[in-house]
PDB file of C-alpha atoms in Angstrom:
ATOM      1  CA  MET A   1      56.745  10.895   9.766  1.00 91.00           C
ATOM      2  CA  SER A   2      54.143   9.379   7.336  1.00 96.00           C
ATOM      3  CA  ARG A   3      51.648   6.233   7.353  1.00 98.00           C
ATOM      4  CA  TYR A   4      51.378   3.674   4.926  1.00 98.00           C
ATOM      5  CA  ILE A   5      50.629   0.410   4.136  1.00 98.00           C
ATOM      6  CA  CYS A   6      52.672  -3.261   3.646  1.00 97.00           C
ATOM      7  CA  LEU A   7      52.535  -6.653   4.035  1.00 96.00           C
ATOM      8  CA  GLU A   8      55.087  -9.531   4.502  1.00 95.00           C
ATOM      9  CA  THR A   9      53.620 -12.037   2.852  1.00 94.00           C
ATOM     10  CA  PRO A  10      51.348 -12.586  -0.470  1.00 93.00           C
ATOM     11  CA  ASN A  11      47.985 -13.457   2.108  1.00 93.00           C
ATOM     12  CA  GLY A  12      46.060 -10.556   0.713  1.00 93.00           C
ATOM     13  CA  ALA A  13      44.187  -8.648   3.468  1.00 95.00           C
ATOM     14  CA  ASN A  14      44.769 -10.574   6.065  1.00 93.00           C
ATOM     15  CA  ALA A  15      48.743  -9.657   6.376  1.00 96.00           C
ATOM     16  CA  LEU A  16      48.088  -5.803   5.498  1.00 97.00           C
ATOM     17  CA  GLN A  17      49.550  -3.471   8.460  1.00 97.00           C
ATOM     18  CA  LEU A  18      49.350   0.363   8.754  1.00 98.00           C
ATOM     19  CA  ARG A  19      53.007   1.529   9.570  1.00 97.00           C
ATOM     20  CA  LYS A  20      54.903   5.102  10.027  1.00 97.00           C
ATOM     21  CA  ARG A  21      58.067   5.841   8.469  1.00 96.00           C
ATOM     22  CA  GLU A  22      60.306   8.335   7.558  1.00 96.00           C
ATOM     23  CA  THR A  23      59.382  11.078   5.056  1.00 94.00           C
ATOM     24  CA  PRO A  24      61.042   9.529   2.057  1.00 91.00           C
ATOM     25  CA  SER A  25      63.570  11.901  -0.122  1.00 94.00           C
ATOM     26  CA  PRO A  26      63.502  12.186  -3.935  1.00 98.00           C
ATOM     27  CA  GLY A  27      65.961  10.841  -5.543  1.00 97.00           C
ATOM     28  CA  ALA A  28      67.368  12.351  -9.351  1.00 98.00           C
ATOM     29  CA  GLY A  29      64.475  12.690 -12.150  1.00 98.00           C
ATOM     30  CA  GLU A  30      61.596  11.693  -9.090  1.00 98.00           C
ATOM     31  CA  VAL A  31      59.196  13.923  -7.630  1.00 98.00           C
ATOM     32  CA  LEU A  32      57.638  13.017  -3.470  1.00 98.00           C
ATOM     33  CA  ILE A  33      53.668  13.522  -3.634  1.00 98.00           C
ATOM     34  CA  LYS A  34      51.924  13.942  -0.017  1.00 98.00           C
ATOM     35  CA  GLN A  35      48.846  11.998  -1.019  1.00 98.00           C
ATOM     36  CA  THR A  36      45.575  12.454  -0.353  1.00 98.00           C
ATOM     37  CA  LYS A  37      43.038  10.269  -2.420  1.00 98.00           C
ATOM     38  CA  LEU A  38      43.796   6.835  -3.739  1.00 98.00           C
ATOM     39  CA  GLY A  39      42.137   4.237  -5.848  1.00 98.00           C
ATOM     40  CA  LEU A  40      41.673   0.586  -5.430  1.00 97.00           C
ATOM     41  CA  ASN A  41      41.674  -1.892  -8.356  1.00 94.00           C
ATOM     42  CA  PHE A  42      41.564  -5.865  -8.768  1.00 90.00           C
ATOM     43  CA  LEU A  43      45.425  -5.068  -9.656  1.00 93.00           C
ATOM     44  CA  ASP A  44      46.183  -4.318  -5.870  1.00 95.00           C
ATOM     45  CA  ILE A  45      44.436  -8.332  -5.126  1.00 93.00           C
ATOM     46  CA  TYR A  46      46.210 -10.022  -7.323  1.00 91.00           C
ATOM     47  CA  GLN A  47      49.821  -8.577  -6.419  1.00 93.00           C
ATOM     48  CA  THR A  48      48.906  -8.874  -2.826  1.00 94.00           C
ATOM     49  CA  THR A  49      47.848 -12.535  -3.014  1.00 91.00           C
ATOM     50  CA  GLY A  50      50.717 -13.637  -4.895  1.00 85.00           C
ATOM     51  CA  ALA A  51      49.404 -13.920  -8.352  1.00 84.00           C
ATOM     52  CA  TYR A  52      52.426 -11.249  -9.512  1.00 86.00           C
ATOM     53  CA  PRO A  53      55.890 -12.087  -7.961  1.00 87.00           C
ATOM     54  CA  PHE A  54      56.018 -10.437  -4.857  1.00 89.00           C
ATOM     55  CA  PRO A  55      59.742  -9.388  -2.493  1.00 88.00           C
ATOM     56  CA  GLU A  56      61.755 -11.569  -1.627  1.00 80.00           C
ATOM     57  CA  ASN A  57      63.191 -10.493   1.502  1.00 78.00           C
ATOM     58  CA  GLY A  58      61.234  -7.539   1.682  1.00 81.00           C
ATOM     59  CA  VAL A  59      57.633  -5.452   2.348  1.00 93.00           C
ATOM     60  CA  LEU A  60      55.037  -5.014  -0.551  1.00 96.00           C
ATOM     61  CA  ILE A  61      53.819  -1.378  -0.329  1.00 97.00           C
ATOM     62  CA  PRO A  62      50.191  -2.188  -2.981  1.00 97.00           C
ATOM     63  CA  GLY A  63      48.271   0.325  -4.227  1.00 97.00           C
ATOM     64  CA  ASN A  64      48.505   1.418  -8.148  1.00 97.00           C
ATOM     65  CA  GLU A  65      46.812   4.651  -8.128  1.00 98.00           C
ATOM     66  CA  GLY A  66      47.012   7.791  -6.198  1.00 98.00           C
ATOM     67  CA  VAL A  67      46.738  11.945  -6.740  1.00 98.00           C
ATOM     68  CA  GLY A  68      48.354  14.637  -4.295  1.00 98.00           C
ATOM     69  CA  ILE A  69      50.407  17.917  -3.992  1.00 98.00           C
ATOM     70  CA  ILE A  70      54.413  17.819  -4.734  1.00 98.00           C
ATOM     71  CA  LEU A  71      55.802  18.669  -1.993  1.00 98.00           C
ATOM     72  CA  SER A  72      59.644  18.326  -3.365  1.00 98.00           C
ATOM     73  CA  CYS A  73      61.495  17.271  -6.558  1.00 98.00           C
ATOM     74  CA  GLY A  74      64.614  15.557  -7.205  1.00 98.00           C
ATOM     75  CA  GLU A  75      67.501  16.728  -9.444  1.00 97.00           C
ATOM     76  CA  GLY A  76      66.798  16.749 -12.753  1.00 97.00           C
ATOM     77  CA  VAL A  77      62.994  17.252 -12.489  1.00 97.00           C
ATOM     78  CA  ASN A  78      61.909  20.010 -15.208  1.00 94.00           C
ATOM     79  CA  ASN A  79      58.032  19.272 -15.362  1.00 93.00           C
ATOM     80  CA  PHE A  80      56.561  19.474 -12.247  1.00 97.00           C
ATOM     81  CA  ASN A  81      57.255  22.294  -9.181  1.00 97.00           C
ATOM     82  CA  GLU A  82      56.568  22.047  -5.808  1.00 98.00           C
ATOM     83  CA  GLY A  83      52.901  22.131  -5.550  1.00 98.00           C
ATOM     84  CA  ASP A  84      51.683  20.870  -8.591  1.00 98.00           C
ATOM     85  CA  ARG A  85      48.694  18.617  -8.045  1.00 98.00           C
ATOM     86  CA  VAL A  86      49.264  15.761  -9.742  1.00 98.00           C
ATOM     87  CA  GLY A  87      48.133  11.786 -10.276  1.00 98.00           C
ATOM     88  CA  TYR A  88      49.295   8.740 -12.012  1.00 98.00           C
ATOM     89  CA  PRO A  89      47.749   4.852 -12.735  1.00 98.00           C
ATOM     90  CA  MET A  90      50.120   1.337 -12.698  1.00 96.00           C
ATOM     91  CA  THR A  91      53.209   2.125  -9.692  1.00 97.00           C
ATOM     92  CA  ILE A  92      52.810  -0.251  -7.461  1.00 96.00           C
ATOM     93  CA  GLY A  93      53.791   1.410  -3.680  1.00 97.00           C
ATOM     94  CA  ALA A  94      50.341   3.782  -3.452  1.00 98.00           C
ATOM     95  CA  PHE A  95      49.033   3.035  -0.416  1.00 98.00           C
ATOM     96  CA  ALA A  96      50.444   5.816   1.566  1.00 98.00           C
ATOM     97  CA  GLU A  97      50.473   9.245   3.154  1.00 98.00           C
ATOM     98  CA  GLU A  98      53.646  10.274   1.384  1.00 98.00           C
ATOM     99  CA  ARG A  99      55.978   8.813  -1.542  1.00 98.00           C
ATOM    100  CA  VAL A 100      58.350   8.775  -4.459  1.00 98.00           C
ATOM    101  CA  ILE A 101      57.699   7.678  -7.869  1.00 98.00           C
ATOM    102  CA  SER A 102      59.401   8.811 -11.028  1.00 98.00           C
ATOM    103  CA  SER A 103      58.638  12.374 -12.655  1.00 98.00           C
ATOM    104  CA  GLU A 104      58.359  10.166 -15.695  1.00 97.00           C
ATOM    105  CA  ARG A 105      54.945   8.367 -13.909  1.00 98.00           C
ATOM    106  CA  VAL A 106      52.816  11.553 -13.150  1.00 98.00           C
ATOM    107  CA  ILE A 107      50.541  13.503 -15.087  1.00 98.00           C
ATOM    108  CA  HIS A 108      49.555  17.311 -14.369  1.00 98.00           C
ATOM    109  CA  LEU A 109      46.054  17.073 -13.286  1.00 98.00           C
ATOM    110  CA  PRO A 110      43.003  19.569 -14.653  1.00 97.00           C
ATOM    111  CA  ASP A 111      41.602  21.805 -12.179  1.00 96.00           C
ATOM    112  CA  THR A 112      38.096  20.983 -13.277  1.00 96.00           C
ATOM    113  CA  ILE A 113      38.772  16.632 -11.890  1.00 97.00           C
ATOM    114  CA  THR A 114      38.291  17.012  -8.283  1.00 97.00           C
ATOM    115  CA  ASP A 115      40.812  14.368  -6.369  1.00 98.00           C
ATOM    116  CA  GLU A 116      37.980  11.831  -5.774  1.00 97.00           C
ATOM    117  CA  ALA A 117      37.360  11.425  -9.285  1.00 97.00           C
ATOM    118  CA  ALA A 118      41.149  11.839 -10.753  1.00 97.00           C
ATOM    119  CA  ALA A 119      41.838   8.398  -7.560  1.00 98.00           C
ATOM    120  CA  ALA A 120      38.651   6.938  -9.008  1.00 96.00           C
ATOM    121  CA  SER A 121      39.657   7.076 -12.637  1.00 96.00           C
ATOM    122  CA  MET A 122      42.766   7.326 -14.072  1.00 98.00           C
ATOM    123  CA  LEU A 123      43.663   3.887 -14.077  1.00 97.00           C
ATOM    124  CA  LYS A 124      40.406   1.922 -14.588  1.00 96.00           C
ATOM    125  CA  GLY A 125      39.420   5.275 -17.311  1.00 97.00           C
ATOM    126  CA  MET A 126      42.222   4.605 -18.969  1.00 98.00           C
ATOM    127  CA  THR A 127      42.436   0.608 -19.489  1.00 97.00           C
ATOM    128  CA  VAL A 128      38.833   1.831 -21.021  1.00 98.00           C
ATOM    129  CA  GLU A 129      40.407   3.933 -23.694  1.00 98.00           C
ATOM    130  CA  TYR A 130      43.071   1.203 -24.125  1.00 97.00           C
ATOM    131  CA  LEU A 131      40.104  -0.849 -25.150  1.00 98.00           C
ATOM    132  CA  PHE A 132      38.046   1.135 -26.943  1.00 97.00           C
ATOM    133  CA  ASN A 133      40.808   3.515 -28.771  1.00 95.00           C
ATOM    134  CA  GLN A 134      43.867   1.125 -29.206  1.00 94.00           C
ATOM    135  CA  SER A 135      43.443  -3.007 -28.236  1.00 94.00           C
ATOM    136  CA  THR A 136      40.213  -2.917 -31.169  1.00 94.00           C
ATOM    137  CA  LYS A 137      39.114   0.028 -33.317  1.00 89.00           C
ATOM    138  CA  LEU A 138      35.558   0.640 -31.973  1.00 94.00           C
ATOM    139  CA  ARG A 139      32.995   2.042 -34.933  1.00 94.00           C
ATOM    140  CA  GLU A 140      29.237   3.595 -34.209  1.00 96.00           C
ATOM    141  CA  GLY A 141      26.661   0.992 -34.658  1.00 96.00           C
ATOM    142  CA  ASP A 142      29.567  -1.979 -33.806  1.00 97.00           C
ATOM    143  CA  LYS A 143      27.930  -4.443 -31.010  1.00 98.00           C
ATOM    144  CA  VAL A 144      29.820  -5.788 -27.742  1.00 98.00           C
ATOM    145  CA  LEU A 145      28.859  -7.666 -24.723  1.00 98.00           C
ATOM    146  CA  PHE A 146      31.278  -6.438 -21.248  1.00 98.00           C
ATOM    147  CA  HIS A 147      31.533  -7.916 -18.616  1.00 97.00           C
ATOM    148  CA  ALA A 148      31.348  -6.823 -15.473  1.00 95.00           C
ATOM    149  CA  ALA A 149      29.099  -3.629 -15.942  1.00 96.00           C
ATOM    150  CA  ALA A 150      28.208  -2.175 -12.535  1.00 94.00           C
ATOM    151  CA  GLY A 151      32.578  -2.068 -11.430  1.00 92.00           C
ATOM    152  CA  GLY A 152      34.624   0.051 -11.649  1.00 92.00           C
ATOM    153  CA  VAL A 153      35.635  -0.116 -15.402  1.00 95.00           C
ATOM    154  CA  GLY A 154      32.315  -1.518 -16.271  1.00 96.00           C
ATOM    155  CA  LEU A 155      30.500   1.734 -15.696  1.00 96.00           C
ATOM    156  CA  ILE A 156      33.135   3.762 -17.229  1.00 97.00           C
ATOM    157  CA  ALA A 157      32.704   1.918 -20.159  1.00 98.00           C
ATOM    158  CA  GLY A 158      29.132   2.107 -20.328  1.00 98.00           C
ATOM    159  CA  GLN A 159      29.404   5.632 -20.646  1.00 98.00           C
ATOM    160  CA  TRP A 160      31.786   5.421 -23.266  1.00 98.00           C
ATOM    161  CA  LEU A 161      30.209   3.066 -25.507  1.00 98.00           C
ATOM    162  CA  ASN A 162      27.254   5.093 -25.395  1.00 98.00           C
ATOM    163  CA  ALA A 163      28.653   8.520 -26.273  1.00 98.00           C
ATOM    164  CA  ILE A 164      30.578   6.184 -29.398  1.00 97.00           C
ATOM    165  CA  GLY A 165      27.400   4.658 -30.672  1.00 98.00           C
ATOM    166  CA  VAL A 166      27.979   1.366 -29.842  1.00 98.00           C
ATOM    167  CA  GLU A 167      25.322  -0.747 -28.519  1.00 98.00           C
ATOM    168  CA  SER A 168      26.149  -2.495 -25.331  1.00 98.00           C
ATOM    169  CA  ILE A 169      25.512  -5.694 -23.938  1.00 98.00           C
ATOM    170  CA  GLY A 170      26.853  -5.312 -20.315  1.00 98.00           C
ATOM    171  CA  THR A 171      26.443  -8.552 -17.610  1.00 97.00           C
ATOM    172  CA  VAL A 172      26.236  -8.326 -14.121  1.00 96.00           C
ATOM    173  CA  GLY A 173      25.732 -10.311 -10.578  1.00 93.00           C
ATOM    174  CA  THR A 174      22.204  -8.336  -9.035  1.00 94.00           C
ATOM    175  CA  GLN A 175      18.814  -6.575  -9.893  1.00 95.00           C
ATOM    176  CA  ALA A 176      20.479  -3.623  -8.283  1.00 94.00           C
ATOM    177  CA  LYS A 177      23.737  -4.094 -10.367  1.00 94.00           C
ATOM    178  CA  GLN A 178      21.580  -4.458 -13.513  1.00 96.00           C
ATOM    179  CA  GLU A 179      19.674  -1.389 -12.713  1.00 96.00           C
ATOM    180  CA  LEU A 180      22.745   0.604 -12.498  1.00 95.00           C
ATOM    181  CA  ALA A 181      24.433  -0.832 -15.092  1.00 96.00           C
ATOM    182  CA  GLN A 182      21.409   0.722 -17.092  1.00 96.00           C
ATOM    183  CA  ASN A 183      21.383   4.122 -15.802  1.00 96.00           C
ATOM    184  CA  PHE A 184      25.355   3.984 -17.245  1.00 96.00           C
ATOM    185  CA  GLY A 185      25.002   4.073 -20.610  1.00 97.00           C
ATOM    186  CA  TYR A 186      24.504  -0.246 -21.532  1.00 98.00           C
ATOM    187  CA  THR A 187      22.065  -0.409 -23.913  1.00 98.00           C
ATOM    188  CA  HIS A 188      21.234  -3.880 -22.612  1.00 98.00           C
ATOM    189  CA  VAL A 189      21.892  -5.295 -19.226  1.00 98.00           C
ATOM    190  CA  LEU A 190      21.646  -9.270 -17.869  1.00 98.00           C
ATOM    191  CA  ASN A 191      22.001 -10.900 -15.061  1.00 97.00           C
ATOM    192  CA  TYR A 192      23.541 -14.021 -15.049  1.00 93.00           C
ATOM    193  CA  ASN A 193      22.234 -15.577 -11.880  1.00 93.00           C
ATOM    194  CA  GLU A 194      18.762 -15.207 -14.258  1.00 95.00           C
ATOM    195  CA  VAL A 195      19.120 -16.119 -17.747  1.00 96.00           C
ATOM    196  CA  ASN A 196      21.929 -18.037 -19.583  1.00 96.00           C
ATOM    197  CA  PHE A 197      24.112 -15.066 -20.886  1.00 97.00           C
ATOM    198  CA  ALA A 198      25.509 -16.717 -23.861  1.00 96.00           C
ATOM    199  CA  GLU A 199      21.435 -17.625 -25.151  1.00 97.00           C
ATOM    200  CA  ALA A 200      20.671 -13.993 -24.175  1.00 97.00           C
ATOM    201  CA  VAL A 201      23.669 -12.254 -26.386  1.00 98.00           C
ATOM    202  CA  MET A 202      23.064 -14.438 -29.137  1.00 98.00           C
ATOM    203  CA  ASP A 203      18.399 -13.932 -28.820  1.00 97.00           C
ATOM    204  CA  LEU A 204      19.919  -9.951 -28.533  1.00 98.00           C
ATOM    205  CA  THR A 205      22.176 -10.235 -31.639  1.00 98.00           C
ATOM    206  CA  ASN A 206      19.593 -11.854 -33.835  1.00 97.00           C
ATOM    207  CA  GLY A 207      22.429 -15.212 -33.977  1.00 97.00           C
ATOM    208  CA  LYS A 208      25.153 -13.337 -35.621  1.00 97.00           C
ATOM    209  CA  GLY A 209      27.411 -12.688 -32.131  1.00 98.00           C
ATOM    210  CA  VAL A 210      29.289  -9.428 -31.419  1.00 98.00           C
ATOM    211  CA  LYS A 211      32.250  -8.020 -32.537  1.00 98.00           C
ATOM    212  CA  VAL A 212      34.502  -7.885 -29.386  1.00 98.00           C
ATOM    213  CA  VAL A 213      33.749  -9.634 -25.323  1.00 98.00           C
ATOM    214  CA  PHE A 214      35.156  -7.655 -22.871  1.00 98.00           C
ATOM    215  CA  ASP A 215      35.959  -9.708 -20.200  1.00 96.00           C
ATOM    216  CA  SER A 216      37.346  -9.039 -16.794  1.00 94.00           C
ATOM    217  CA  VAL A 217      36.418 -12.005 -15.206  1.00 92.00           C
ATOM    218  CA  GLY A 218      37.945 -15.046 -16.269  1.00 81.00           C
ATOM    219  CA  LYS A 219      37.083 -18.440 -14.896  1.00 87.00           C
ATOM    220  CA  ASP A 220      33.465 -17.957 -14.478  1.00 88.00           C
ATOM    221  CA  THR A 221      32.221 -16.572 -18.232  1.00 90.00           C
ATOM    222  CA  TYR A 222      35.209 -18.760 -20.236  1.00 92.00           C
ATOM    223  CA  PRO A 223      34.664 -20.400 -22.528  1.00 90.00           C
ATOM    224  CA  MET A 224      30.695 -19.508 -22.974  1.00 94.00           C
ATOM    225  CA  SER A 225      32.183 -15.590 -23.999  1.00 96.00           C
ATOM    226  CA  LEU A 226      33.456 -17.336 -26.992  1.00 97.00           C
ATOM    227  CA  LYS A 227      30.280 -18.549 -28.046  1.00 97.00           C
ATOM    228  CA  VAL A 228      28.977 -15.283 -28.112  1.00 98.00           C
ATOM    229  CA  LEU A 229      31.459 -13.702 -31.185  1.00 98.00           C
ATOM    230  CA  GLU A 230      30.630 -12.859 -34.773  1.00 98.00           C
ATOM    231  CA  ASN A 231      33.013 -15.145 -36.534  1.00 98.00           C
ATOM    232  CA  CYS A 232      36.385 -13.183 -36.939  1.00 98.00           C
ATOM    233  CA  GLY A 233      35.771 -11.754 -34.389  1.00 98.00           C
ATOM    234  CA  LEU A 234      38.046 -10.743 -30.805  1.00 98.00           C
ATOM    235  CA  PHE A 235      37.638 -12.089 -27.360  1.00 97.00           C
ATOM    236  CA  VAL A 236      39.715  -9.117 -24.662  1.00 97.00           C
ATOM    237  CA  ALA A 237      40.374 -10.869 -21.448  1.00 96.00           C
ATOM    238  CA  PHE A 238      41.540  -8.318 -19.459  1.00 95.00           C
ATOM    239  CA  GLY A 239      41.503  -9.358 -16.297  1.00 88.00           C
ATOM    240  CA  ALA A 240      40.670 -12.245 -14.057  1.00 81.00           C
ATOM    241  CA  SER A 241      38.103 -11.157 -11.060  1.00 83.00           C
ATOM    242  CA  SER A 242      36.771 -15.218 -10.570  1.00 79.00           C
ATOM    243  CA  GLY A 243      40.236 -16.638 -11.004  1.00 81.00           C
ATOM    244  CA  VAL A 244      42.151 -17.622 -14.516  1.00 82.00           C
ATOM    245  CA  ALA A 245      40.456 -19.650 -17.066  1.00 82.00           C
ATOM    246  CA  ASN A 246      43.581 -21.874 -16.955  1.00 83.00           C
ATOM    247  CA  ASP A 247      41.227 -24.359 -20.241  1.00 84.00           C
ATOM    248  CA  PHE A 248      42.121 -22.021 -22.276  1.00 87.00           C
ATOM    249  CA  CYS A 249      43.269 -23.050 -25.803  1.00 89.00           C
ATOM    250  CA  LEU A 250      43.986 -22.026 -29.222  1.00 93.00           C
ATOM    251  CA  ALA A 251      41.694 -24.863 -30.601  1.00 95.00           C
ATOM    252  CA  ASP A 252      38.750 -22.692 -29.166  1.00 95.00           C
ATOM    253  CA  LEU A 253      39.186 -20.341 -31.394  1.00 96.00           C
ATOM    254  CA  GLN A 254      39.319 -22.273 -34.517  1.00 96.00           C
ATOM    255  CA  LYS A 255      35.440 -23.496 -33.615  1.00 96.00           C
ATOM    256  CA  ASN A 256      34.218 -20.913 -32.675  1.00 97.00           C
ATOM    257  CA  GLY A 257      34.371 -18.834 -35.571  1.00 96.00           C
ATOM    258  CA  SER A 258      38.423 -18.797 -36.461  1.00 98.00           C
ATOM    259  CA  LEU A 259      38.218 -15.697 -33.371  1.00 97.00           C
ATOM    260  CA  TYR A 260      41.399 -13.040 -32.812  1.00 97.00           C
ATOM    261  CA  ALA A 261      42.312 -13.126 -28.704  1.00 97.00           C
ATOM    262  CA  GLN A 262      44.043 -10.866 -26.866  1.00 97.00           C
ATOM    263  CA  ARG A 263      45.737 -10.906 -23.001  1.00 96.00           C
ATOM    264  CA  PRO A 264      46.354  -6.937 -22.847  1.00 97.00           C
ATOM    265  CA  THR A 265      47.832  -4.860 -19.909  1.00 95.00           C
ATOM    266  CA  LEU A 266      47.764  -1.050 -19.014  1.00 97.00           C
ATOM    267  CA  ALA A 267      50.901  -1.333 -18.631  1.00 96.00           C
ATOM    268  CA  THR A 268      51.855  -1.715 -22.081  1.00 97.00           C
ATOM    269  CA  TYR A 269      50.131   1.183 -23.554  1.00 97.00           C
ATOM    270  CA  ILE A 270      51.412   3.812 -21.268  1.00 98.00           C
ATOM    271  CA  ALA A 271      54.748   2.156 -20.899  1.00 97.00           C
ATOM    272  CA  THR A 272      56.168   5.556 -22.278  1.00 97.00           C
ATOM    273  CA  SER A 273      55.361   8.664 -20.451  1.00 96.00           C
ATOM    274  CA  ASP A 274      54.289  10.505 -24.374  1.00 97.00           C
ATOM    275  CA  GLN A 275      51.540   7.452 -24.185  1.00 98.00           C
ATOM    276  CA  LEU A 276      50.835   8.315 -20.615  1.00 98.00           C
ATOM    277  CA  LYS A 277      50.300  11.724 -21.479  1.00 97.00           C
ATOM    278  CA  GLN A 278      48.280  10.796 -24.378  1.00 97.00           C
ATOM    279  CA  SER A 279      45.682   8.126 -22.757  1.00 98.00           C
ATOM    280  CA  SER A 280      44.817  10.496 -20.121  1.00 98.00           C
ATOM    281  CA  LYS A 281      44.315  13.042 -22.360  1.00 97.00           C
ATOM    282  CA  ASN A 282      41.772  11.478 -23.873  1.00 97.00           C
ATOM    283  CA  LEU A 283      40.260  10.537 -20.768  1.00 98.00           C
ATOM    284  CA  PHE A 284      40.326  14.044 -19.252  1.00 97.00           C
ATOM    285  CA  LYS A 285      38.630  15.426 -21.902  1.00 97.00           C
ATOM    286  CA  MET A 286      35.842  12.557 -21.695  1.00 97.00           C
ATOM    287  CA  LEU A 287      35.702  13.877 -17.817  1.00 97.00           C
ATOM    288  CA  GLU A 288      35.745  17.498 -18.701  1.00 96.00           C
ATOM    289  CA  THR A 289      32.629  16.812 -21.952  1.00 96.00           C
ATOM    290  CA  GLY A 290      30.804  15.342 -19.260  1.00 96.00           C
ATOM    291  CA  LYS A 291      30.447  12.257 -21.630  1.00 97.00           C
ATOM    292  CA  ILE A 292      31.253   9.972 -18.574  1.00 96.00           C
ATOM    293  CA  LYS A 293      31.170  10.599 -14.624  1.00 95.00           C
ATOM    294  CA  VAL A 294      32.783   8.172 -12.199  1.00 94.00           C
ATOM    295  CA  SER A 295      30.259   6.952  -9.804  1.00 91.00           C
ATOM    296  CA  ILE A 296      32.574   5.967  -6.236  1.00 95.00           C
ATOM    297  CA  ASN A 297      30.380   4.299  -4.105  1.00 93.00           C
ATOM    298  CA  GLN A 298      32.523   3.653  -1.371  1.00 96.00           C
ATOM    299  CA  LYS A 299      35.239   5.369   0.760  1.00 97.00           C
ATOM    300  CA  TYR A 300      37.289   3.939   2.988  1.00 98.00           C
ATOM    301  CA  ASN A 301      40.516   5.316   5.593  1.00 98.00           C
ATOM    302  CA  LEU A 302      43.997   4.215   5.066  1.00 98.00           C
ATOM    303  CA  GLU A 303      43.460   1.931   8.089  1.00 97.00           C
ATOM    304  CA  ASN A 304      40.677   0.408   6.871  1.00 97.00           C
ATOM    305  CA  THR A 305      42.095  -0.672   3.568  1.00 97.00           C
ATOM    306  CA  ALA A 306      42.043  -4.117   4.383  1.00 97.00           C
ATOM    307  CA  ASP A 307      37.654  -3.694   4.840  1.00 97.00           C
ATOM    308  CA  ALA A 308      38.100  -2.138   1.375  1.00 97.00           C
ATOM    309  CA  PHE A 309      39.977  -4.920  -0.070  1.00 96.00           C
ATOM    310  CA  ASN A 310      37.426  -7.941   1.466  1.00 95.00           C
ATOM    311  CA  ALA A 311      34.708  -5.762  -0.100  1.00 94.00           C
ATOM    312  CA  LEU A 312      35.953  -6.144  -3.320  1.00 92.00           C
ATOM    313  CA  THR A 313      37.229  -9.798  -3.425  1.00 90.00           C
ATOM    314  CA  SER A 314      33.369 -10.658  -2.060  1.00 89.00           C
ATOM    315  CA  ARG A 315      32.094  -8.724  -5.082  1.00 79.00           C
ATOM    316  CA  LYS A 316      30.086  -6.471  -3.091  1.00 84.00           C
ATOM    317  CA  THR A 317      31.215  -3.063  -4.051  1.00 88.00           C
ATOM    318  CA  SER A 318      29.635  -1.307  -7.603  1.00 87.00           C
ATOM    319  CA  GLY A 319      31.677   1.078  -9.340  1.00 88.00           C
ATOM    320  CA  ALA A 320      34.606   2.725  -7.896  1.00 92.00           C
ATOM    321  CA  SER A 321      36.212   2.209  -4.719  1.00 96.00           C
ATOM    322  CA  ILE A 322      39.253   5.189  -3.270  1.00 97.00           C
ATOM    323  CA  ILE A 323      41.224   4.999   0.130  1.00 98.00           C
ATOM    324  CA  ASP A 324      41.165   8.088   1.760  1.00 98.00           C
ATOM    325  CA  THR A 325      44.631   9.208   3.444  1.00 97.00           C
ATOM    326  CA  GLY A 326      42.994  11.750   5.508  1.00 93.00           C
ATOM    327  CA  LEU A 327      45.761  14.883   3.973  1.00 91.00           C
TER     328      LEU A 327
END
């Protein structure tokens, strides 16, 4: 028997339940993992509140990121063995002590990276990897704006930008988060509760604006984010922690300087096994060389997953949060 978190209705943290089930068996092409650490992401919130399609006549096991040891392999699995230490991002069903998953969605973990660091960084770190290496090609000397700079993705992003020589402006909501983001690589950090971030960005760029805005906030930062882009700049909306910006229209891009816009998702950039391996390779290299460090500022036990959800949605967290299964 093993424990897992689930919900029957899309009512977020209030609907989460802790249950037990028999140990699942891997099918062809699958592996069974005994999970030790689980990552927490805003994607988990979206999926449990109805922003994404909810299973009909069934239950949802949330969570998209986990680390553990392979207990057994199904028929046809030849790239993993029992006892291998592995992890994965972007495969729902993570919040469990044991789970079955396709071997094509799993990666080997380097010995130099701890379970905690891997669980806290795979989804967030590969998000940063595709944002900076694939959504746009950033170069030394570029100027960018990154919203939610003190969040799990934001703290990784600040260090990554610093490592490649990009001038970065981050936004946060408190003085404590401002100090945190400043210690994680950002060139400038703005507290949007103290200054008008759009005016401040234009002052910092001598009226020109930035090359790219990376926005995971959504409703609260749109459309002001468009106003700080240089002509033909790129607006990358990769999340909506404050809600979806429903007032977006193509004419906004024209009137703010012939802008480009993208709404990407990590799933697209790691859709194949080879893509997943390459993205993880790029991330692990940054971790192993010390160019980025993972800031794990909140830890919860599996039975307290609802508390983790509530802390994240109320913006009371900074850096990464992880869930410990106790195994």
